[in-house]
Short mmCIF file of C-alpha atoms and ligand atoms in Angstrom, two decimals:
data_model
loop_
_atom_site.label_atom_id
_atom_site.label_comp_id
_atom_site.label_asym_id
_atom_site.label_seq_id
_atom_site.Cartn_x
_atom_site.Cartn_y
_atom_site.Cartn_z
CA UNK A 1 58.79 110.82 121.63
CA UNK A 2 62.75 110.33 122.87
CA UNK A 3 63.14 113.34 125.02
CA UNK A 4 66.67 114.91 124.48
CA UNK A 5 68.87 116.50 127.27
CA UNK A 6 70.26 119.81 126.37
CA UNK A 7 72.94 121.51 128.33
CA UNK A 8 73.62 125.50 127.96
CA UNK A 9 77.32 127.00 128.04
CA UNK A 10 77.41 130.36 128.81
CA UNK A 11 73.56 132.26 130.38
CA UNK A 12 74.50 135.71 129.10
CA UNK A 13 72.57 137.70 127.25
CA UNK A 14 70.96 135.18 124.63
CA UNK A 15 71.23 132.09 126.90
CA UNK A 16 68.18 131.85 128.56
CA UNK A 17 66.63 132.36 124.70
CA UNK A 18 68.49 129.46 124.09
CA UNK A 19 66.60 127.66 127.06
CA UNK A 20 63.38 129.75 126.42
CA UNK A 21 63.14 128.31 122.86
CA UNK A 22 64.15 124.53 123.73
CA UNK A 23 61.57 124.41 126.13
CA UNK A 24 58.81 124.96 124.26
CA UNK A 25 58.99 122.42 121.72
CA UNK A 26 58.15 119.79 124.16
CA UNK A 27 60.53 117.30 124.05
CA UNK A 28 63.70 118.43 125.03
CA UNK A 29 64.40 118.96 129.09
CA UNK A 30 66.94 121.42 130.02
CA UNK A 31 69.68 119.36 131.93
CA UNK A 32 72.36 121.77 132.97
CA UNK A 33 73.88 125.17 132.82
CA UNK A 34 77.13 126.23 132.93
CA UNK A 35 78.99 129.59 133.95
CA UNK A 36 82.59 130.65 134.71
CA UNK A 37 82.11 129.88 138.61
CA UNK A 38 79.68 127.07 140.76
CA UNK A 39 78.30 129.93 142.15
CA UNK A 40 76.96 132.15 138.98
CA UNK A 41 76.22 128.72 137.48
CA UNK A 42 73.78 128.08 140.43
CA UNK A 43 72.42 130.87 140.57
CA UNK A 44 71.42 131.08 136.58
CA UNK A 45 70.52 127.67 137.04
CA UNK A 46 68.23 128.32 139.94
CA UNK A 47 66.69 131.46 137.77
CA UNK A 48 66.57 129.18 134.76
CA UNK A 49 65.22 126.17 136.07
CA UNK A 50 67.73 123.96 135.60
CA UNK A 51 68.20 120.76 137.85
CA UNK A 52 72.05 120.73 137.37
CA UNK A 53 75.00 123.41 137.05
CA UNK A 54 78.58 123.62 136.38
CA UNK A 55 81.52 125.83 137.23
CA UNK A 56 83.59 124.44 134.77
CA UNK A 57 81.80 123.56 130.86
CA UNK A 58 83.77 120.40 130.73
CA UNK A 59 81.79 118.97 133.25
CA UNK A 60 78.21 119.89 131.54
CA UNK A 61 80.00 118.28 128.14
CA UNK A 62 80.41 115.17 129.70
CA UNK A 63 77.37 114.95 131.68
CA UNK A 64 75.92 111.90 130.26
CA UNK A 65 72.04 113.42 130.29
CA UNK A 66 72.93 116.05 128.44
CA UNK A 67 72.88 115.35 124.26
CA UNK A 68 73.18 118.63 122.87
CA UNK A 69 75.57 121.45 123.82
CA UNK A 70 74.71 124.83 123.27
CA UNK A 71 77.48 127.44 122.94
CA UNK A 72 76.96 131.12 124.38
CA UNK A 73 79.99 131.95 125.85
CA UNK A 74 81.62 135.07 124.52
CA UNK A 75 83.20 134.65 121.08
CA UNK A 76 86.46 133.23 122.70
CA UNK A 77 85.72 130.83 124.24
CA UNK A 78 83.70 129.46 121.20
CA UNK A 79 86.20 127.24 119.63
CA UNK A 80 87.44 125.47 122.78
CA UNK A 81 83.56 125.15 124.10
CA UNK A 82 82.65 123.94 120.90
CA UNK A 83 85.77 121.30 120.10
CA UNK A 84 85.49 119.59 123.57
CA UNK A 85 81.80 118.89 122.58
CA UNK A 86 82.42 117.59 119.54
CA UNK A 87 85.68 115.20 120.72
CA UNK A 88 82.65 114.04 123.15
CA UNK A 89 80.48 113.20 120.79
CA UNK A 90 78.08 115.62 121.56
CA UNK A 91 75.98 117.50 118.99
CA UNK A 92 76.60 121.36 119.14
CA UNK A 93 74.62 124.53 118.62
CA UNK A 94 76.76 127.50 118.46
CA UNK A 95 76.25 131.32 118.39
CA UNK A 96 78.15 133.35 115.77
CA UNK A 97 80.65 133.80 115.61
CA UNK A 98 81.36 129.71 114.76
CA UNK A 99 85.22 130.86 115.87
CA UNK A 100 87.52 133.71 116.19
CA UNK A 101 89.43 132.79 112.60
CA UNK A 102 88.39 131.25 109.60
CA UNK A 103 90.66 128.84 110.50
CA UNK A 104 89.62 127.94 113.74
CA UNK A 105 86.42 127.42 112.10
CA UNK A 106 87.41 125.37 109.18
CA UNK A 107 89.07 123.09 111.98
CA UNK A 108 85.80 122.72 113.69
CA UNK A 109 83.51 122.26 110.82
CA UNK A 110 86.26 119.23 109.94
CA UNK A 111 86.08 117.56 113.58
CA UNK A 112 82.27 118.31 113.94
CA UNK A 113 82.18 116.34 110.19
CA UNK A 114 84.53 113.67 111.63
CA UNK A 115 82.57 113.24 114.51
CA UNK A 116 79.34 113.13 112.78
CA UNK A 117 77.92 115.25 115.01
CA UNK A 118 74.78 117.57 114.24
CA UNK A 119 76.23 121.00 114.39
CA UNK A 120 74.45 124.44 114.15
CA UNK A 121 75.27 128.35 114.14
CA UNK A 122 71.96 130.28 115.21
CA UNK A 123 72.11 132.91 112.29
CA UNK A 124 68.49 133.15 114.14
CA UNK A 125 66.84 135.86 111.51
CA UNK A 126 66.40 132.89 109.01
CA UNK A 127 63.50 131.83 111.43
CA UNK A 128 61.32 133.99 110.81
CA UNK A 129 57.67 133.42 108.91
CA UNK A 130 58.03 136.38 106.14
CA UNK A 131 61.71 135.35 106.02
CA UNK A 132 60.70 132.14 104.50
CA UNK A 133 57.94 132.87 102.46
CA UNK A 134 60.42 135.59 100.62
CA UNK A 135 63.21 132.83 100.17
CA UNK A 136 60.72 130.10 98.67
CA UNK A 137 59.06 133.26 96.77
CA UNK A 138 62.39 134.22 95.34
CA UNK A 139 63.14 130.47 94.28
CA UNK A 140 59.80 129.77 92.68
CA UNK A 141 60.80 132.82 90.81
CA UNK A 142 58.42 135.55 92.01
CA UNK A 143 60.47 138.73 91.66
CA UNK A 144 62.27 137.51 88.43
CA UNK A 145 65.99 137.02 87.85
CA UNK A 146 67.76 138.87 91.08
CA UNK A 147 70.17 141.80 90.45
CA UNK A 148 70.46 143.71 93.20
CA UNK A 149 71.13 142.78 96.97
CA UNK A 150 71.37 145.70 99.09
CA UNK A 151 70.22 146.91 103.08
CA UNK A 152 71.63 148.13 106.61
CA UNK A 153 72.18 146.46 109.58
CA UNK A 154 72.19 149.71 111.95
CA UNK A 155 72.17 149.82 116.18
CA UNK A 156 72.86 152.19 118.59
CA UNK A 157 74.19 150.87 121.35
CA UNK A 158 77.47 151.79 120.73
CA UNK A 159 76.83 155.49 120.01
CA UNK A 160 78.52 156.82 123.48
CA UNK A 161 82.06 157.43 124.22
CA UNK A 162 80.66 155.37 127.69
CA UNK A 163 79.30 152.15 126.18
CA UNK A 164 81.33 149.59 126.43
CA UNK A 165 80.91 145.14 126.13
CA UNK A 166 83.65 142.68 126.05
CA UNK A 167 82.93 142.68 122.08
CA UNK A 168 85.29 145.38 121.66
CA UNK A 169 88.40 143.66 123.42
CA UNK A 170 90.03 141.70 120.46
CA UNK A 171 91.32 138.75 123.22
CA UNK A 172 87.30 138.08 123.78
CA UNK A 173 85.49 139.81 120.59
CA UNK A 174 88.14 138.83 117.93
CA UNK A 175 89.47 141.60 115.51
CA UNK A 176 86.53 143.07 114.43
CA UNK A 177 83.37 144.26 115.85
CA UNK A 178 80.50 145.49 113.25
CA UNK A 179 81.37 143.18 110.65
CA UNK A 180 81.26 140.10 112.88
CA UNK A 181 78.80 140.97 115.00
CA UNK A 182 76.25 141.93 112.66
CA UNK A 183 77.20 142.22 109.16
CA UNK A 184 77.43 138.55 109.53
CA UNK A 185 73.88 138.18 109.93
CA UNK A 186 73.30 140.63 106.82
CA UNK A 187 75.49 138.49 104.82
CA UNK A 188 73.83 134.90 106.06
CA UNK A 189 70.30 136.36 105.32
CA UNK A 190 70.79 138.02 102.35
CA UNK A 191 72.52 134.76 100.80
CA UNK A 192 69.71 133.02 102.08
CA UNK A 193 66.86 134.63 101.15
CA UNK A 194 68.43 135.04 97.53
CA UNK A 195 69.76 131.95 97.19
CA UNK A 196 73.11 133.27 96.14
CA UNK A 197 76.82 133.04 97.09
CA UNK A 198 79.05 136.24 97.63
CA UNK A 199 81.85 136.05 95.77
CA UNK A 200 83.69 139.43 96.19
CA UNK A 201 83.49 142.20 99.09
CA UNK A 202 85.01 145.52 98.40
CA UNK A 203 84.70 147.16 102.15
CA UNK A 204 84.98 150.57 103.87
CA UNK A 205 85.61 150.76 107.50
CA UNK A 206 85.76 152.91 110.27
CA UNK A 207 86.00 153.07 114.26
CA UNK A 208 83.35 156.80 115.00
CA UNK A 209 84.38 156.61 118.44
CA UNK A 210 88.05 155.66 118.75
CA UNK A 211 88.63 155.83 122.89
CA UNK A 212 86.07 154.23 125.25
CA UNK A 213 85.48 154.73 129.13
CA UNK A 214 85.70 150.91 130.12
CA UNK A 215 83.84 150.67 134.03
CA UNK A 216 85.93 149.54 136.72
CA UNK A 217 82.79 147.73 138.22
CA UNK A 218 80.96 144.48 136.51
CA UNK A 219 77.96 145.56 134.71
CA UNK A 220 74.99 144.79 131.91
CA UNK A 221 76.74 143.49 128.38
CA UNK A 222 74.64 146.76 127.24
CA UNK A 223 74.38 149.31 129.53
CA UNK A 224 76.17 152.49 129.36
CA UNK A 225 78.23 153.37 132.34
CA UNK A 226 77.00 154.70 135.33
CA UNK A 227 79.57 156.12 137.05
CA UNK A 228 82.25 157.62 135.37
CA UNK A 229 84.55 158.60 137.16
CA UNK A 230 86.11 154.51 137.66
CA UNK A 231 86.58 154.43 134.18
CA UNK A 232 89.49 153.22 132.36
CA UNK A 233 90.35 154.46 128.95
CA UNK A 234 90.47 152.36 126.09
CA UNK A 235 91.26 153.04 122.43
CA UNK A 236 89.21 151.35 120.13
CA UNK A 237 90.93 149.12 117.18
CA UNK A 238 88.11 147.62 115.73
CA UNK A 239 85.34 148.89 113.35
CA UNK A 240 81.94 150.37 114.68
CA UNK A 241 80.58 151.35 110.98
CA UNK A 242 81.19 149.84 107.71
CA UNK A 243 80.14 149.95 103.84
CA UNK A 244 80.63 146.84 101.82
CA UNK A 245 80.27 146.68 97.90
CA UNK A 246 79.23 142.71 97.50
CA UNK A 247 79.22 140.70 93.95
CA UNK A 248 76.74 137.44 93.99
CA UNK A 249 77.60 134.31 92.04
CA UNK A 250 75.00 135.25 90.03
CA UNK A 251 76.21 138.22 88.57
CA UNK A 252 73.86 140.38 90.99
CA UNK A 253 75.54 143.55 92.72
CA UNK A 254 75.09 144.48 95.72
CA UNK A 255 75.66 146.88 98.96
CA UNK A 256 75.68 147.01 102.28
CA UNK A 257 76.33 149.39 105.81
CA UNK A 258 76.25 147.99 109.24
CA UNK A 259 76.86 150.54 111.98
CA UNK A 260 76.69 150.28 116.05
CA UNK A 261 77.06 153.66 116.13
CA UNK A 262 73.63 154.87 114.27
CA UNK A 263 70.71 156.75 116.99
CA UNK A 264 67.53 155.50 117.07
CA UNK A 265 68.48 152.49 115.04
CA UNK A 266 67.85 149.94 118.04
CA UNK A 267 68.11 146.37 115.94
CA UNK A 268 67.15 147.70 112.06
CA UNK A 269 68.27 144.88 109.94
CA UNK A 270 66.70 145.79 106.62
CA UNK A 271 67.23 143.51 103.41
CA UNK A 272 66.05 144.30 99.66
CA UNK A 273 66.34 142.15 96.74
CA UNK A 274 65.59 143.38 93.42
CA UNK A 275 64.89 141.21 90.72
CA UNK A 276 63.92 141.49 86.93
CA UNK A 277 59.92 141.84 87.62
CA UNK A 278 59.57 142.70 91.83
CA UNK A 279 61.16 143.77 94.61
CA UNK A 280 61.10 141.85 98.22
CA UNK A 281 62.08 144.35 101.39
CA UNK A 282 62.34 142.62 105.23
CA UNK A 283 62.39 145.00 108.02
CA UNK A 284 63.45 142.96 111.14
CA UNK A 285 61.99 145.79 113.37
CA UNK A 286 58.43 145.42 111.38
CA UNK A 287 58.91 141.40 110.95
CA UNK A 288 55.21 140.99 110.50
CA UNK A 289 55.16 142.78 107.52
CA UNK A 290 57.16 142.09 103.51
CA UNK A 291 56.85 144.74 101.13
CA UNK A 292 56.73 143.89 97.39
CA UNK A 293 57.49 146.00 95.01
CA UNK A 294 56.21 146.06 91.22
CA UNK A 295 56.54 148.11 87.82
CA UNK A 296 53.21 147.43 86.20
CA UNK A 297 50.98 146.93 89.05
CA UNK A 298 50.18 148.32 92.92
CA UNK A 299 53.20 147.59 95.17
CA UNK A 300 51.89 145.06 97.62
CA UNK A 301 52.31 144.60 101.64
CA UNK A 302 52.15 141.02 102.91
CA UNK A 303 51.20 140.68 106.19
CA UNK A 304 52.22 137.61 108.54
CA UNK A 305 48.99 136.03 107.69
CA UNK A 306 49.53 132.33 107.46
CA UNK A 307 46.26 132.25 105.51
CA UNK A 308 47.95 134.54 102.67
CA UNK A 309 51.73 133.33 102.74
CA UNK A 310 53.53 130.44 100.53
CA UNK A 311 53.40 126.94 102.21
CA UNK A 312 57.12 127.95 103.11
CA UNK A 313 56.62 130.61 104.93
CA UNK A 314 53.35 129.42 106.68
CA UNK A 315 55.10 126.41 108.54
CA UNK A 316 57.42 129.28 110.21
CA UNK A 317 54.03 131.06 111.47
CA UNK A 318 52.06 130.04 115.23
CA UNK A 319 49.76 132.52 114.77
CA UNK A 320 46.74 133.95 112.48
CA UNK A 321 47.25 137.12 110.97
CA UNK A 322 47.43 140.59 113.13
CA UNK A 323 48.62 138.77 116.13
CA UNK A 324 52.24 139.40 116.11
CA UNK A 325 55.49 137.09 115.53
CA UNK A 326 58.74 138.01 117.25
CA UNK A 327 62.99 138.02 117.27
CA UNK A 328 62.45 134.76 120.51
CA UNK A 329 59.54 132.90 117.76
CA UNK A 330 61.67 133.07 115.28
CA UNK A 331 64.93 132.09 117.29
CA UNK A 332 62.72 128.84 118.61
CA UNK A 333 61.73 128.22 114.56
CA UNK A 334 65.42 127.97 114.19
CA UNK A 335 65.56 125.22 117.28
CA UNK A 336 62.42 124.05 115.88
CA UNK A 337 64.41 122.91 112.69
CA UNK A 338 67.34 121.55 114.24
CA UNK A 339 66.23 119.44 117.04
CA UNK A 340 63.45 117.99 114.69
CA UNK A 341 66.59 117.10 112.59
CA UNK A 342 67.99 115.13 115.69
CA UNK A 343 65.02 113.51 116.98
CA UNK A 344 64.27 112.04 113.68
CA UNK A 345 67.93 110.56 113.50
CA UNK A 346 68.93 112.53 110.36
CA UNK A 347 72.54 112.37 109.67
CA UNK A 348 74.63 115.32 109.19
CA UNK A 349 75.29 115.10 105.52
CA UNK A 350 71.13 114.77 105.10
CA UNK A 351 69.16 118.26 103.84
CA UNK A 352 68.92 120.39 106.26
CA UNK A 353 65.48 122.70 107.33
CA UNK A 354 66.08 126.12 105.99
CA UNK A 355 66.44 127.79 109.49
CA UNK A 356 69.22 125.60 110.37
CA UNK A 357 72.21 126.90 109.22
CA UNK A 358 75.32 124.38 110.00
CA UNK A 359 79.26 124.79 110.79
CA UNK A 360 79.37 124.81 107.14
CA UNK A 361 77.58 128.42 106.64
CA UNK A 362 79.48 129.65 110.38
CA UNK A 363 82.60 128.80 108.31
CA UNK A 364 81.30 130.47 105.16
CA UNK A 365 80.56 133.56 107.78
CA UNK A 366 83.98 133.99 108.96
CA UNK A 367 85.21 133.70 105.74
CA UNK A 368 83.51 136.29 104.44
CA UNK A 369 84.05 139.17 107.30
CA UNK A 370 88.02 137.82 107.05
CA UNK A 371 87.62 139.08 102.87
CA UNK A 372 86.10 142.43 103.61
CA UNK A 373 89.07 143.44 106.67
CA UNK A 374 91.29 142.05 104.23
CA UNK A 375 89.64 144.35 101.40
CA UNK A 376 89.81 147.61 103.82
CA UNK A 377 93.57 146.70 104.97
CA UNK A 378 94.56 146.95 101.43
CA UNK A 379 92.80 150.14 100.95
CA UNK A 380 88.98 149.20 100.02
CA UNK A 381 90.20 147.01 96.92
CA UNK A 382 87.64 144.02 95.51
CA UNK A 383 89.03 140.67 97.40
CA UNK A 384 87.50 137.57 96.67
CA UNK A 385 85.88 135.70 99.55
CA UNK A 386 88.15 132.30 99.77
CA UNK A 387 87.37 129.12 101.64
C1 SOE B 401 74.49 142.58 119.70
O1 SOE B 401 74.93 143.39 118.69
C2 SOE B 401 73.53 141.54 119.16
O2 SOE B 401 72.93 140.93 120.27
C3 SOE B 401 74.22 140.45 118.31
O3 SOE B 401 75.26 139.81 119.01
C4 SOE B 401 73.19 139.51 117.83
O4 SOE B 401 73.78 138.46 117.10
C5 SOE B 401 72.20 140.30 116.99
O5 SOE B 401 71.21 139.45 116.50
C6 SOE B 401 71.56 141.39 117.80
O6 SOE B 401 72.55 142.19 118.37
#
């Protein structure tokens, strides 16, 4: 098989999960990493295992070995990392957010389209083996007619007056924080695994803790700080909890929270879908398990079990039942899907694998966090999601 050179942008938090999941599908070698200075690029490359690295991305974009360009900088630096790929031909993953506007992102779905480019957003949740059997469940029309779309996407690790991440500085997070950060996911699963488009958002939003102790001193992305006295104080603009009211294309209704300000809730994305005969619930922090809910029989609980799960769902699963699947299995499923869609020469306008969500649904993302500040700027009024 054609081995393909990827290059990573950015070895933050989720980078090396990047590299993690490109390395084990066998075919793709990690060429080079790069950082905001030669020297943190060397090192992550050294910890990585990466032959090359880069002080300045540019220079990873147009390294001739490397085919793919993976995006992980902080959300600023997203739409520059991402268009001097693409004007260099090269195909692009990207984290969410795709860009810091809808507009920005519009622009890049249109060069990446241009280009013909493959390009990807990692809305990573869709990789998971229950997460697929429910959406090819739901389609085949196992829970009847859907009505009702609702869940949480709750975390802590904003709870403290002392915890603190470049997320919450508009110039590198963007204008919101919650929404983006998370409810995007929500929103990307829940239209996936329903099959449905939100049309209207009708949102409530708040900041819990509006002044944060910013360190003086470099630190973790999500630890809490350590010494507070070298603090600086920052007010807080942007959102740490929201509700959102949703309407499907469909008809369906639905509802929503994410918070970042929630204890005990570490990573509890939680999705329900309620049609005219069942019920599907997906608990990210219990992947391994979908709970189906009936009204004239026993409620059910599917394990991961590729043995018991919809063809779907089983090509998502490595292993048998009671050995348990995880956030980095599914996040290489969602690799899995796009660099099979490279290596066999696909074009961008082809179908897509399910776990590969494009520029098109990044786009679709921004538009829809952009409808719901717009809705709670105008006093929590229904807006309709526009692209
Ligand atoms: C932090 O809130 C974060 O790492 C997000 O940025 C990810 O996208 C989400 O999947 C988990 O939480």
């Amino acid at each position: 098989m054609k081995r393909i050179g990827m290059g990573l942008v950015g070895a933050g938090f989720v980078g090396p999960h990047h590299i993690d999941a490109v390395r084990r599908l066998g075919y793709v070698d990690v060429v080079a990493i790069a950082g905001s200075s030669n020297a943190s690029a060397a090192a992550k490359a050294e910890q990585l295992g990466a032959a090359r690295s880069y002080g300045n991305y540019l220079d990873l974009i147009h390294d001739p070995d490397v085919h793919v360009v993976h995006n992980a900088t902080p959300n600023y630096l997203h739409f520059p990392v991402t268009a001097a790929a693409i004007a260099a031909g090269k195909h692009v993953v990207s984290d969410k957010p795709l860009a810091l506007t809808p507009a920005e992102a519009r622009e890049l779905l249109a060069l990446a389209t241009k280009a013909g480019i493959v390009h990807a957003v990692t809305f990573n949740y869709r990789g998971n083996p229950l997460v697929q059997h429910a959406r090819a469940a739901i389609a085949a029309g196992d829970i009847g007619r859907p009505h009702f779309v609702h869940g949480h996407y709750l975390q802590d690790w904003l709870l403290k007056d002392t915890d603190y991440s470049w997320r919450l500085e508009p110039d590198k997070g963007g204008v919101t924080s919650a929404l983006g950060d998370i409810g995007s996911h929500w929103c990307d699963l829940a239209q996936h695994v329903a099959g449905l488009r939100i049309t209207h958002v009708l949102a409530d939003i708040t900041t819990v803790v509006p002044v944060r102790k910013k360190p003086r001193a470099a630190r973790n992305a999500f630890a809490s700080a350590a010494d507070e006295s070298d603090v600086e104080l920052m007010p807080m603009q942007m959102e740490d909890l929201a509700s959102v009211l949703v309407r499907f294309d469909n008809g369906a209704k639905g509802s929503f929270s994410v918070g970042q300000v929630c204890a005990g809730h570490k990573n509890n994305l939680v999705l329900e879908i309620c049609g005219s005969t069942s019920t599907m619930t997906w608990r990210q922090e219990a992947q391994n398990e979908l709970w189906i809910g009936h009204r004239d029989r026993a409620n059910e609980r599917l394990q991961k079990d590729p043995s018991l799960m919809n063809d779907a769902g089983r090509g998502y699963a490595h292993l048998p039942g009671g050995h348990q699947e995880a956030w980095s299995d599914a996040f290489m499923n969602v690799m899995r899907d796009i660099y099979g869609f490279i290596a066999a020469g696909k074009k961008p306008s082809d179908t897509h694998p399910p776990a590969f969500a494009t520029f098109a649904d990044g786009y679709r993302a921004n538009c829809l966090v952009d409808a719901m500040l717009k809705s709670a700027a105008a006093g929590s009024v229904w807006t309709e999601v526009k692209e």
